[in-house]
XYZ file of C-alpha atoms in Angstrom:
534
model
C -20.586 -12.646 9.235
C -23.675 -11.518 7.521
C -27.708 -10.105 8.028
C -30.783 -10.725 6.365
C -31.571 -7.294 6.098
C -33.097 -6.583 2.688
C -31.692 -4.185 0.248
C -33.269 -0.771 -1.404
C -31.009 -1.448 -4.876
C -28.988 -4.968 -5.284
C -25.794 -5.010 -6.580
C -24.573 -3.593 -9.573
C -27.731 -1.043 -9.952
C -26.144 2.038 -7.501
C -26.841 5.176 -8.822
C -24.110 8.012 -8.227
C -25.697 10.829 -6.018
C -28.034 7.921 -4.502
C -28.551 7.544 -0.894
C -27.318 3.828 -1.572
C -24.579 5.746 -2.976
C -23.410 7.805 -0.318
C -23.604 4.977 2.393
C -21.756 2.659 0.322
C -18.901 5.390 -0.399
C -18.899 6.163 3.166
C -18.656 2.544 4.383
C -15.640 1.956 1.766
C -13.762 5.329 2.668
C -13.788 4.750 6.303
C -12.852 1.123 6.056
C -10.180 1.711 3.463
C -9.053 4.999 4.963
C -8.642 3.457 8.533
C -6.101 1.071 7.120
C -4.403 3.682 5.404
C -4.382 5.888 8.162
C -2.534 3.579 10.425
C 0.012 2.452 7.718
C 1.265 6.345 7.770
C 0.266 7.152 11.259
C 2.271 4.316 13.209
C 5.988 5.488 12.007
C 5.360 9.264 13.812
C 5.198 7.344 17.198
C 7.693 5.179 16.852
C 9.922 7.193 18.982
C 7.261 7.535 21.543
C 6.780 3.888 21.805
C 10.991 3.144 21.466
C 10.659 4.956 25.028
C 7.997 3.371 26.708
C 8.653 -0.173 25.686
C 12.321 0.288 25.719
C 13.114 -1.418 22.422
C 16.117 -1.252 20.079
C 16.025 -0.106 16.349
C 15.331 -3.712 15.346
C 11.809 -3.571 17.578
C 11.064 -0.559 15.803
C 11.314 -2.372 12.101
C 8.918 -5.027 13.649
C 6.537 -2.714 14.075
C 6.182 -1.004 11.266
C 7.244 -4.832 8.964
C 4.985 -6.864 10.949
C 2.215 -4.751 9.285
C 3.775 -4.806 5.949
C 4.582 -9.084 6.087
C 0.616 -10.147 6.011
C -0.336 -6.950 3.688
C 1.924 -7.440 0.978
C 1.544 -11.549 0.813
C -2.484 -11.411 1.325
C -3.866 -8.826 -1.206
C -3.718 -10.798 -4.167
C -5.768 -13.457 -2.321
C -8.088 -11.078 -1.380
C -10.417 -10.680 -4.743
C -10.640 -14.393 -5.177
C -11.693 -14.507 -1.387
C -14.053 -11.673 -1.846
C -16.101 -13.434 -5.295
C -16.492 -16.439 -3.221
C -17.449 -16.001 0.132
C -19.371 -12.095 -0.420
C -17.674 -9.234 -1.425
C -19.277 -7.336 2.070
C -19.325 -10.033 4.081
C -15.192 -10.341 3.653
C -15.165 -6.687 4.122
C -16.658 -7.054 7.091
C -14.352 -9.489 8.221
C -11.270 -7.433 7.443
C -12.765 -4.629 9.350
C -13.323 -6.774 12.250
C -9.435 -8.517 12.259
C -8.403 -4.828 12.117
C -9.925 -4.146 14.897
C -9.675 -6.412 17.016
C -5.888 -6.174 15.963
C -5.810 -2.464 16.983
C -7.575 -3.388 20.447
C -4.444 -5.480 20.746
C -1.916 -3.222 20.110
C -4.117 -0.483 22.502
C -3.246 -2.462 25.366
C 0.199 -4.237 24.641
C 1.788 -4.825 27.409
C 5.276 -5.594 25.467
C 7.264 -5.123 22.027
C 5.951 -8.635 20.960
C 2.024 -8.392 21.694
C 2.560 -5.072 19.949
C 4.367 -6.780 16.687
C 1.526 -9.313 17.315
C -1.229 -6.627 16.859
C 0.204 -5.591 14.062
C 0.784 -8.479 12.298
C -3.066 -9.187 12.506
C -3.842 -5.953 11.523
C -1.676 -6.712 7.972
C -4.340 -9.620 7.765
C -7.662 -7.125 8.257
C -5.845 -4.444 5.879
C -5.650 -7.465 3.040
C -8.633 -7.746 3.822
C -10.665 -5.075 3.723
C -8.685 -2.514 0.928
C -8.895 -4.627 -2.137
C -12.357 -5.343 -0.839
C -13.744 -2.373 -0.635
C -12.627 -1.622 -4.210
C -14.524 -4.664 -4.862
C -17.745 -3.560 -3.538
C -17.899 -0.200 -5.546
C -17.189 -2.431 -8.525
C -19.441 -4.685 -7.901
C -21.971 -2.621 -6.164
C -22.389 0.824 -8.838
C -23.871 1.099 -12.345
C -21.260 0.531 -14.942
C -21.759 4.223 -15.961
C -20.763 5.616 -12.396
C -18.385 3.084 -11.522
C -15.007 5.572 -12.389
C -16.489 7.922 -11.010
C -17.167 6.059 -7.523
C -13.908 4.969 -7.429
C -12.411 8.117 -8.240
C -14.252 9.468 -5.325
C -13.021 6.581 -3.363
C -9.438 7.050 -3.970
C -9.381 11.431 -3.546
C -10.756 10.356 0.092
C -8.331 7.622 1.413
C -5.260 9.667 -0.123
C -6.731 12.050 2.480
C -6.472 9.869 4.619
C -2.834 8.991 4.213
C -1.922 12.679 3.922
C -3.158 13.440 7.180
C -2.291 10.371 8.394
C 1.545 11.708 9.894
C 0.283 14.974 11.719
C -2.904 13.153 13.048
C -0.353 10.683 14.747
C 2.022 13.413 15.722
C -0.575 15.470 17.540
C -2.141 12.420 19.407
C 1.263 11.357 20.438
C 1.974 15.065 21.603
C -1.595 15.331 23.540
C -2.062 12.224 25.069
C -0.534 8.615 24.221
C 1.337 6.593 21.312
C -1.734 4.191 22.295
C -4.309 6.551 20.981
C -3.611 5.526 17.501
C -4.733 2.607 17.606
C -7.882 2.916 19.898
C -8.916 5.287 17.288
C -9.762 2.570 15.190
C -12.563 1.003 17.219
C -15.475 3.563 16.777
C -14.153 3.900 13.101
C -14.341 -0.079 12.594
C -17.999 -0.448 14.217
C -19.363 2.595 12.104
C -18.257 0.815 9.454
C -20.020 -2.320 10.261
C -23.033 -0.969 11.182
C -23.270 1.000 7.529
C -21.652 -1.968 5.972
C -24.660 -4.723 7.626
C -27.793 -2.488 6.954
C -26.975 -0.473 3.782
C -24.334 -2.053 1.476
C -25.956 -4.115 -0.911
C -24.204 -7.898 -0.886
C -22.230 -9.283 -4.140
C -20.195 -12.706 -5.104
C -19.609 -14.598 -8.436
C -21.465 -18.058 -8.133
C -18.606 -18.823 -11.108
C -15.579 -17.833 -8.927
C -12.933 -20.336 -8.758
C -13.818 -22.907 -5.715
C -10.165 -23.781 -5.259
C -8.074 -20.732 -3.718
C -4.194 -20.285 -3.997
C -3.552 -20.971 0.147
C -0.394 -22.787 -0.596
C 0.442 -19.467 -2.506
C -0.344 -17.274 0.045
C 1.593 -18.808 3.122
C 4.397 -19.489 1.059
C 4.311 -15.416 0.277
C 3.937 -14.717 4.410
C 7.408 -17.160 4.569
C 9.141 -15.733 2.084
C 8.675 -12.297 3.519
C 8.704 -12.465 7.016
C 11.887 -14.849 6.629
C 13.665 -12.416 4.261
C 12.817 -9.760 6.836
C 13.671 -11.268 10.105
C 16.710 -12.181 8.831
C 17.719 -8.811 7.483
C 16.554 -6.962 10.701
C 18.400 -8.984 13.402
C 21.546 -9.163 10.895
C 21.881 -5.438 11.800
C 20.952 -5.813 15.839
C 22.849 -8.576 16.397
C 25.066 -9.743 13.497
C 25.093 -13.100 10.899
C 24.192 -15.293 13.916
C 22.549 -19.546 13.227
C 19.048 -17.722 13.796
C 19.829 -14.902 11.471
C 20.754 -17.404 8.704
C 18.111 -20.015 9.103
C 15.966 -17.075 8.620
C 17.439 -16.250 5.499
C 16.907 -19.783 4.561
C 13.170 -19.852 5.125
C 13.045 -16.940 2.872
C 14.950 -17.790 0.341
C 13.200 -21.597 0.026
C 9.447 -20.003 0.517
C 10.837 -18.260 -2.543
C 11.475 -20.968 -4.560
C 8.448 -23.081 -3.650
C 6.309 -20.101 -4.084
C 7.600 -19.861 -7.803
C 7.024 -23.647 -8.378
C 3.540 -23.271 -6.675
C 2.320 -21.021 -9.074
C 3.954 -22.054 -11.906
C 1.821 -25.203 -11.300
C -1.738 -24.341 -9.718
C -4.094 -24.326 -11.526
C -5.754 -21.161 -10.296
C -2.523 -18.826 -9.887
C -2.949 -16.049 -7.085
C 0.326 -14.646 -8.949
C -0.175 -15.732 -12.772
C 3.904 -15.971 -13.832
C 3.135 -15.583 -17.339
C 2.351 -12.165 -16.723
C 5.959 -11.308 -16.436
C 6.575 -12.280 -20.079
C 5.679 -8.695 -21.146
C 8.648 -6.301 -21.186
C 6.193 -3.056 -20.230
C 5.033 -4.870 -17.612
C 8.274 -6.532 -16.200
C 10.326 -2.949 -16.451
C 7.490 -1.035 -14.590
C 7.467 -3.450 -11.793
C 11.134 -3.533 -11.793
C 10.799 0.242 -11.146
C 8.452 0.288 -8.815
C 10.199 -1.914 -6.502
C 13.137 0.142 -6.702
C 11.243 3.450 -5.611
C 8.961 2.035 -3.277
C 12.429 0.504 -1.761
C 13.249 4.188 -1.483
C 10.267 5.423 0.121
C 9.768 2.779 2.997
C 13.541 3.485 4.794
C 12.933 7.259 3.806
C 9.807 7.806 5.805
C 10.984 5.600 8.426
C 14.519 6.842 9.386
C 13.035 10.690 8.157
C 10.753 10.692 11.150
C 12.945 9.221 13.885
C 15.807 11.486 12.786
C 13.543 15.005 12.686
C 12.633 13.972 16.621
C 15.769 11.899 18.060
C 18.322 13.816 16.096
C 17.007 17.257 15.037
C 14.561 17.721 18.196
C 11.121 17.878 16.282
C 8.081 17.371 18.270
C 6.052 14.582 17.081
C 4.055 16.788 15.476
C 6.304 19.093 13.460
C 7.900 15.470 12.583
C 4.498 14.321 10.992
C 3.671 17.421 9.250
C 7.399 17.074 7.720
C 6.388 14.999 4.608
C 2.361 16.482 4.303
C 3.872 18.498 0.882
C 4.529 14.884 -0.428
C 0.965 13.706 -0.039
C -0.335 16.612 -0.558
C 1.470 17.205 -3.790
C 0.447 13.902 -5.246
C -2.920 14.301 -4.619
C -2.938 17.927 -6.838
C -0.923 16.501 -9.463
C -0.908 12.826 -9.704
C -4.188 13.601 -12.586
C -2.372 15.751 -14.783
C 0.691 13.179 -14.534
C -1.366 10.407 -15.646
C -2.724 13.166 -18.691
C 0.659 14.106 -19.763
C 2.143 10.563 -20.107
C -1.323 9.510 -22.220
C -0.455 12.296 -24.520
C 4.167 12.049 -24.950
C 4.219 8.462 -23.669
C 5.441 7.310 -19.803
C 9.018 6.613 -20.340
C 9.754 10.506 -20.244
C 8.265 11.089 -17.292
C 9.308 7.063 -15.255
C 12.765 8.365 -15.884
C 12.612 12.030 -14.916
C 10.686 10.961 -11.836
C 13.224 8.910 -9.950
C 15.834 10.957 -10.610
C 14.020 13.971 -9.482
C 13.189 11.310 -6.291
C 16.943 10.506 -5.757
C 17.967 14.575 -6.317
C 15.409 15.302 -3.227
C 17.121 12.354 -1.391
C 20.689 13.948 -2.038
C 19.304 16.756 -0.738
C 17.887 15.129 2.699
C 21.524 13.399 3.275
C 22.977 16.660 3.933
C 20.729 17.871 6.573
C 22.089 18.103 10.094
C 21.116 17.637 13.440
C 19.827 21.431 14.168
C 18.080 21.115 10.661
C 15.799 24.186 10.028
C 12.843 22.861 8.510
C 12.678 25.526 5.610
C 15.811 25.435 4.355
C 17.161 21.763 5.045
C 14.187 19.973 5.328
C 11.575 21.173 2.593
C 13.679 21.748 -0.452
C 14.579 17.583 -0.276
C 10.909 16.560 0.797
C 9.491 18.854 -2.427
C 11.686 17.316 -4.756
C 10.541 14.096 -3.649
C 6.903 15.129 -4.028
C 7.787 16.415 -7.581
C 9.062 13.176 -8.407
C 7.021 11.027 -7.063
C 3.804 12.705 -9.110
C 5.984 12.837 -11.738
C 6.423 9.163 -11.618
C 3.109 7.012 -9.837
C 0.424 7.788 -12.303
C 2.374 6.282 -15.478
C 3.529 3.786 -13.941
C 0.567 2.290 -12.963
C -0.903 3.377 -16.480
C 1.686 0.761 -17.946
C 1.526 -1.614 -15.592
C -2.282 -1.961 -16.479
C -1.674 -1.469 -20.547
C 0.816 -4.088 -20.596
C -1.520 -7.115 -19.799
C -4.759 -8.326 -20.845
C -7.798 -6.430 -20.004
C -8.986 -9.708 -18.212
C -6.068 -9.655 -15.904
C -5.745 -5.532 -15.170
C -7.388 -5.974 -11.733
C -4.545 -8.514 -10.853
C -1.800 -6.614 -12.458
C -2.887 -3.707 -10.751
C -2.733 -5.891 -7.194
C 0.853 -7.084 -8.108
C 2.121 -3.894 -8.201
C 0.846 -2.897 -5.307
C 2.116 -5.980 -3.744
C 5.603 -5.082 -4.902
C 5.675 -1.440 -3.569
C 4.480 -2.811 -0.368
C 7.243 -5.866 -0.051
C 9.832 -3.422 -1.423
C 9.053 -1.030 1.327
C 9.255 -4.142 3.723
C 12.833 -5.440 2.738
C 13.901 -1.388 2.481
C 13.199 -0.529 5.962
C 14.926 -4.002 7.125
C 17.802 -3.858 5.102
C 18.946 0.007 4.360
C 19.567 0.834 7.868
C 22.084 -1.899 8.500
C 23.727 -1.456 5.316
C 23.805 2.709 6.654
C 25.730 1.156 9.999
C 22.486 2.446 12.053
C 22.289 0.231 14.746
C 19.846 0.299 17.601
C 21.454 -1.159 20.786
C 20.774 -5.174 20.215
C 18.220 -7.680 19.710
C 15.997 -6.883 22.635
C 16.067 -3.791 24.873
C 18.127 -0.919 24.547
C 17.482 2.230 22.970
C 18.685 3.328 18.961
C 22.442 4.494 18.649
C 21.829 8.349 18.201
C 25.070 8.414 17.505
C 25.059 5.452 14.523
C 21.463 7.477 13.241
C 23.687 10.919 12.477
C 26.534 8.888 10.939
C 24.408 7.080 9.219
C 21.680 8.810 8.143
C 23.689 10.213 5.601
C 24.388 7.054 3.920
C 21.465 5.864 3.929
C 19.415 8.759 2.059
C 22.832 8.160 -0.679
C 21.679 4.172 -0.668
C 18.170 5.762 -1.716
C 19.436 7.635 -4.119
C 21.318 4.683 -5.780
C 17.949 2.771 -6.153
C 16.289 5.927 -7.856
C 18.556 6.223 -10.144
C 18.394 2.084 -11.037
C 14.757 2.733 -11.309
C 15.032 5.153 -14.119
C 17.691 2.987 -15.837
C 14.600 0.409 -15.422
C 12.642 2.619 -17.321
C 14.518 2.826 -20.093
C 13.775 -0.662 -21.320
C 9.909 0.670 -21.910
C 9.730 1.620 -25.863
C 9.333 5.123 -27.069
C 6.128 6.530 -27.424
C 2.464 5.647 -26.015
C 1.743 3.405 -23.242
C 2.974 -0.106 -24.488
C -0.268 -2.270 -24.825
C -0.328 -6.133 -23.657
C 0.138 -8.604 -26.549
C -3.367 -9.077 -28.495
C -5.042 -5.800 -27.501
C -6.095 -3.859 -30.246
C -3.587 -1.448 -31.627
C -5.978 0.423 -34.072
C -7.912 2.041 -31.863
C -8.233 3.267 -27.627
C -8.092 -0.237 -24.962
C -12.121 -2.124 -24.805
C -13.998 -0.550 -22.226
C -12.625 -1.288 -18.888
C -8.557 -1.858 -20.031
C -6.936 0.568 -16.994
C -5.361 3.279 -17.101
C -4.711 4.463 -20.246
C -8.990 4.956 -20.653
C -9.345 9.156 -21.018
C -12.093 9.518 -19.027
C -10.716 7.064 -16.148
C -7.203 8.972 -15.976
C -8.365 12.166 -13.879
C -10.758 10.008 -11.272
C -8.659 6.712 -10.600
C -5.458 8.151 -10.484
C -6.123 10.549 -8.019
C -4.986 8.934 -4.975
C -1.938 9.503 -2.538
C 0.662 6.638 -3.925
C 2.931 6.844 -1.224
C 1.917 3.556 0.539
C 1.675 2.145 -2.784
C 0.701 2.782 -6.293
C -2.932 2.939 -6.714
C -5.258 -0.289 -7.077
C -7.627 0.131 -10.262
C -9.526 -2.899 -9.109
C -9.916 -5.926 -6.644
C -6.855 -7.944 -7.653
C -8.291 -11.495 -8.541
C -11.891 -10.470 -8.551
C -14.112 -10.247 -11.063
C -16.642 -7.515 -9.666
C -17.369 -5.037 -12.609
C -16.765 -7.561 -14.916
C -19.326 -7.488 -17.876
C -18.016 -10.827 -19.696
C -15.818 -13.199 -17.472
C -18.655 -14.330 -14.881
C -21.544 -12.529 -12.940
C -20.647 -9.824 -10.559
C -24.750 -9.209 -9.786
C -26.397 -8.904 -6.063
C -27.556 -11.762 -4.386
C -29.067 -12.120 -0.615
C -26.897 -12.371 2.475
């Protein structure tokens, strides 16, 4: 996919405040905020769509894991992808996939065209996110690049703060179906600014041979792992359940080995030999874990249990987003100046406290005084907590390897939030009346909800035993980088004037990407990043 249209400014010589500027930021923020949109939006109908398609609790974890499966194991294929093949022109393709994908899941006649839609719109999301990060990398002056993406990130954590009371209100007007057709005049605006006014990028030095093994391997591992953990609760330890658990667990292993050996790594292993960075991620899997069954079984409860409208359901969890998007900047500020392992212990606790709180609401639950008190210590801790972490995870590698380190994390969140929503409920005893059919136990979601929020609470507070590992002090710095002085230009994070623009965004479908994971757009020394002709 690609024009011959020719360019006002090539690659790499935006201007902020341009008019190449503001089409390229409006190309990437729709794209990127589409995506984001529908990872939040989806959960709010999931009620709505239990009804009409007459599926179980274990349809309903398809739904929202089918996404999830093909997101989490394609980002970090996504940069290399992107440096090859044109930075734009695999935008362009992930907007098109996600598309497509939501046309699919417009008109699905069943639970398993749905899960199909889905599915293929975890494929455009890989896509199109890391790539669009990738284009204003790739695309603006070195001197406006923060900035850009700064600007970039404040407008898709819009987009995932609205994301629950835009769904809500579209399922209360009209149709669960109406948020996905949403997507289609969003994608071809997209395209249409993408093909006439984004200038086109790739690195003629990028690596010609591409971790596929690695990738399917990753889709095996976690749609195994998941499959097997969602029909263990509809339908018990069954041949299929544990052949599935097989799958996983071997992808596993062969993924390992894979990458261990390749010689181009999408997942470099020896990344892992840094304590800073192994702790962090350790974390992060632990609260993201928490996060994926909360927002799931929070929004199904509030309607099937509590009698929300979709709506009021949707607009339950806005102070999270929104409270992350206020603070997440003065996080990051704080931990530059006393150090993150203060604040990636206080934060999960804080997390599991608001949890505690949320397993003791009923099923009349007044939203003021059950509901809110639980969801704003949640907020609290998550700002507390995403805007180190992600400043470590960066600091504790290489500068050459902080986009990548930056997609791994967000990889983890993502699969954490995966295995949380298939697991947690069936360890909870929710059930949801079988493998096929049916609809969800209301009477397993009370007694278990309960439970469930308590299992949350148990990772939270693992997470900030995590954190504990990380030394006293400033942000640990990768073996090699120079301790005299701040990071080289470009290091992550822990850069002052980067702190209040890239760690801005909403991190509640997964810590903030710095860069294109892989890629080497922006790059001044590891290979040419420059324009050149569709």
């Amino acid at each position: 996919m690609g024009g011959s249209t020719t360019r006002p400014v090539a690659a790499g010589g935006v201007a902020w405040g341009s008019p190449e500027a503001r089409w390229m930021l409006t190309a990437t923020v729709l794209g990127s905020g589409m995506a984001f949109l529908d990872s939040t939006v989806v959960t709010v109908a999931l009620p709505a769509i239990q009804g009409e398609l007459d599926t179980g609790l274990s349809g309903l974890q398809w739904i929202v894991n089918g996404y999830m499966v093909t997101l989490s194991a394609l980002i970090l294929l996504s940069g290399s992808l992107s440096d090859r093949f044109g930075r734009v022109r695999l935008f362009m393709w992930g907007v098109t996939v996600f598309a497509l994908a939501s046309a699919l899941c417009t008109f699905a006649p069943t639970l398993e065209w749905l899960v199909a839609g889905r599915i293929a719109q975890g494929v455009g999301g890989a896509l199109l996110t890391p790539g669009s990060l990738a284009i204003l990398q790739a695309g603006f002056r070195e001197q406006d690049r923060a900035r850009a993406i700064g600007a970039w990130s404040g407008l898709t954590g819009v987009a995932s703060a609205i994301g629950p009371f835009v769904g809500g209100w579209l399922v209360q007007i009209g149709d669960w179906r109406l948020i996905f057709l949403i997507n289609l005049p969003l994608a071809a605006a997209v395209l249409a600014i993408a093909w006439f006014k984004v200038p086109e990028s790739r690195d003629p030095e990028a690596a010609r041979r591409l971790d596929y093994p690695g990738a399917l391997l990753g889709v095996l591992a976690l749609g195994g792992t998941t499959y097997a953990l969602i029909q263990w609760g509809a339908v018990g330890a069954t041949p299929a359940v544990w052949a599935g658990a097989g799958v996983g667990v071997l992808a596993l292993a062969l993924f390992l080995v894979a990458e261990a050996r390749v010689p181009d790594p999408m997942l470099p292993l020896g990344m892992f030999s840094s304590r800073g960075f192994s702790a962090t991620n350790a974390a992060t899997v632990l609260v993201y874990g928490s996060l994926g069954p909360l927002f799931f079984l929070l929004v199904i409860y509030l309607q099937e249990v509590a009698g929300y409208s979709p709506v009021a359901a949707g607009a339950a969890s806005l102070p999270i987003t929104v409270l992350m998007l206020a603070l997440s900047a003065r996080s990051g500020k704080l931990a530059s100046r006393i150090g993150p392992r203060p604040q990636l212990v206080a934060g999960p606790l804080l997390v599991g406290a608001g949890l505690w709180l949320l397993s003791r609401i009923g099923p009349d639950a007044p939203y003021l005084t059950d509901v809110l008190p639980g969801v704003l210590l949640v907020a609290l801790g998550l700002s507390t907590t995403v805007a180190p972490l992600t400043a470590t995870v960066l600091a504790s590698v290489p500068e050459r390897h902080a986009g990548l380190a930056s997609g791994v994390n967000n990889t983890f969140a993502r699969g954490a939030q995966l295995i949380g929503v298939a697991a947690v409920p069936a360890l909870a005893g929710i059930s949801g009346g079988g493998e096929t059919g049916g609809t969800a136990d209301s009477g397993s979601l009370v007694a278990g909800f309960g439970p469930a929020m308590l299992i949350l609470v148990g990772l939270c507070a693992a997470a900030a035993l995590c954190a504990l590992l990380l030394p006293r002090g400033r942000v640990p710095r990768a073996p090699g980088e120079d301790r005299r002085g701040s990071p080289p230009e470009g290091a992550g994070a822990v850069r002052p004037d980067a702190e209040d623009t890239a760690l801005r965004f909403c991190g509640v479908s997964g810590p903030p990407m710095r860069s294109c994971p892989g890629s080497s757009a922006g790059l001044t020394g590891d290979g040419p990043s420059g324009g050149s002709g569709r």
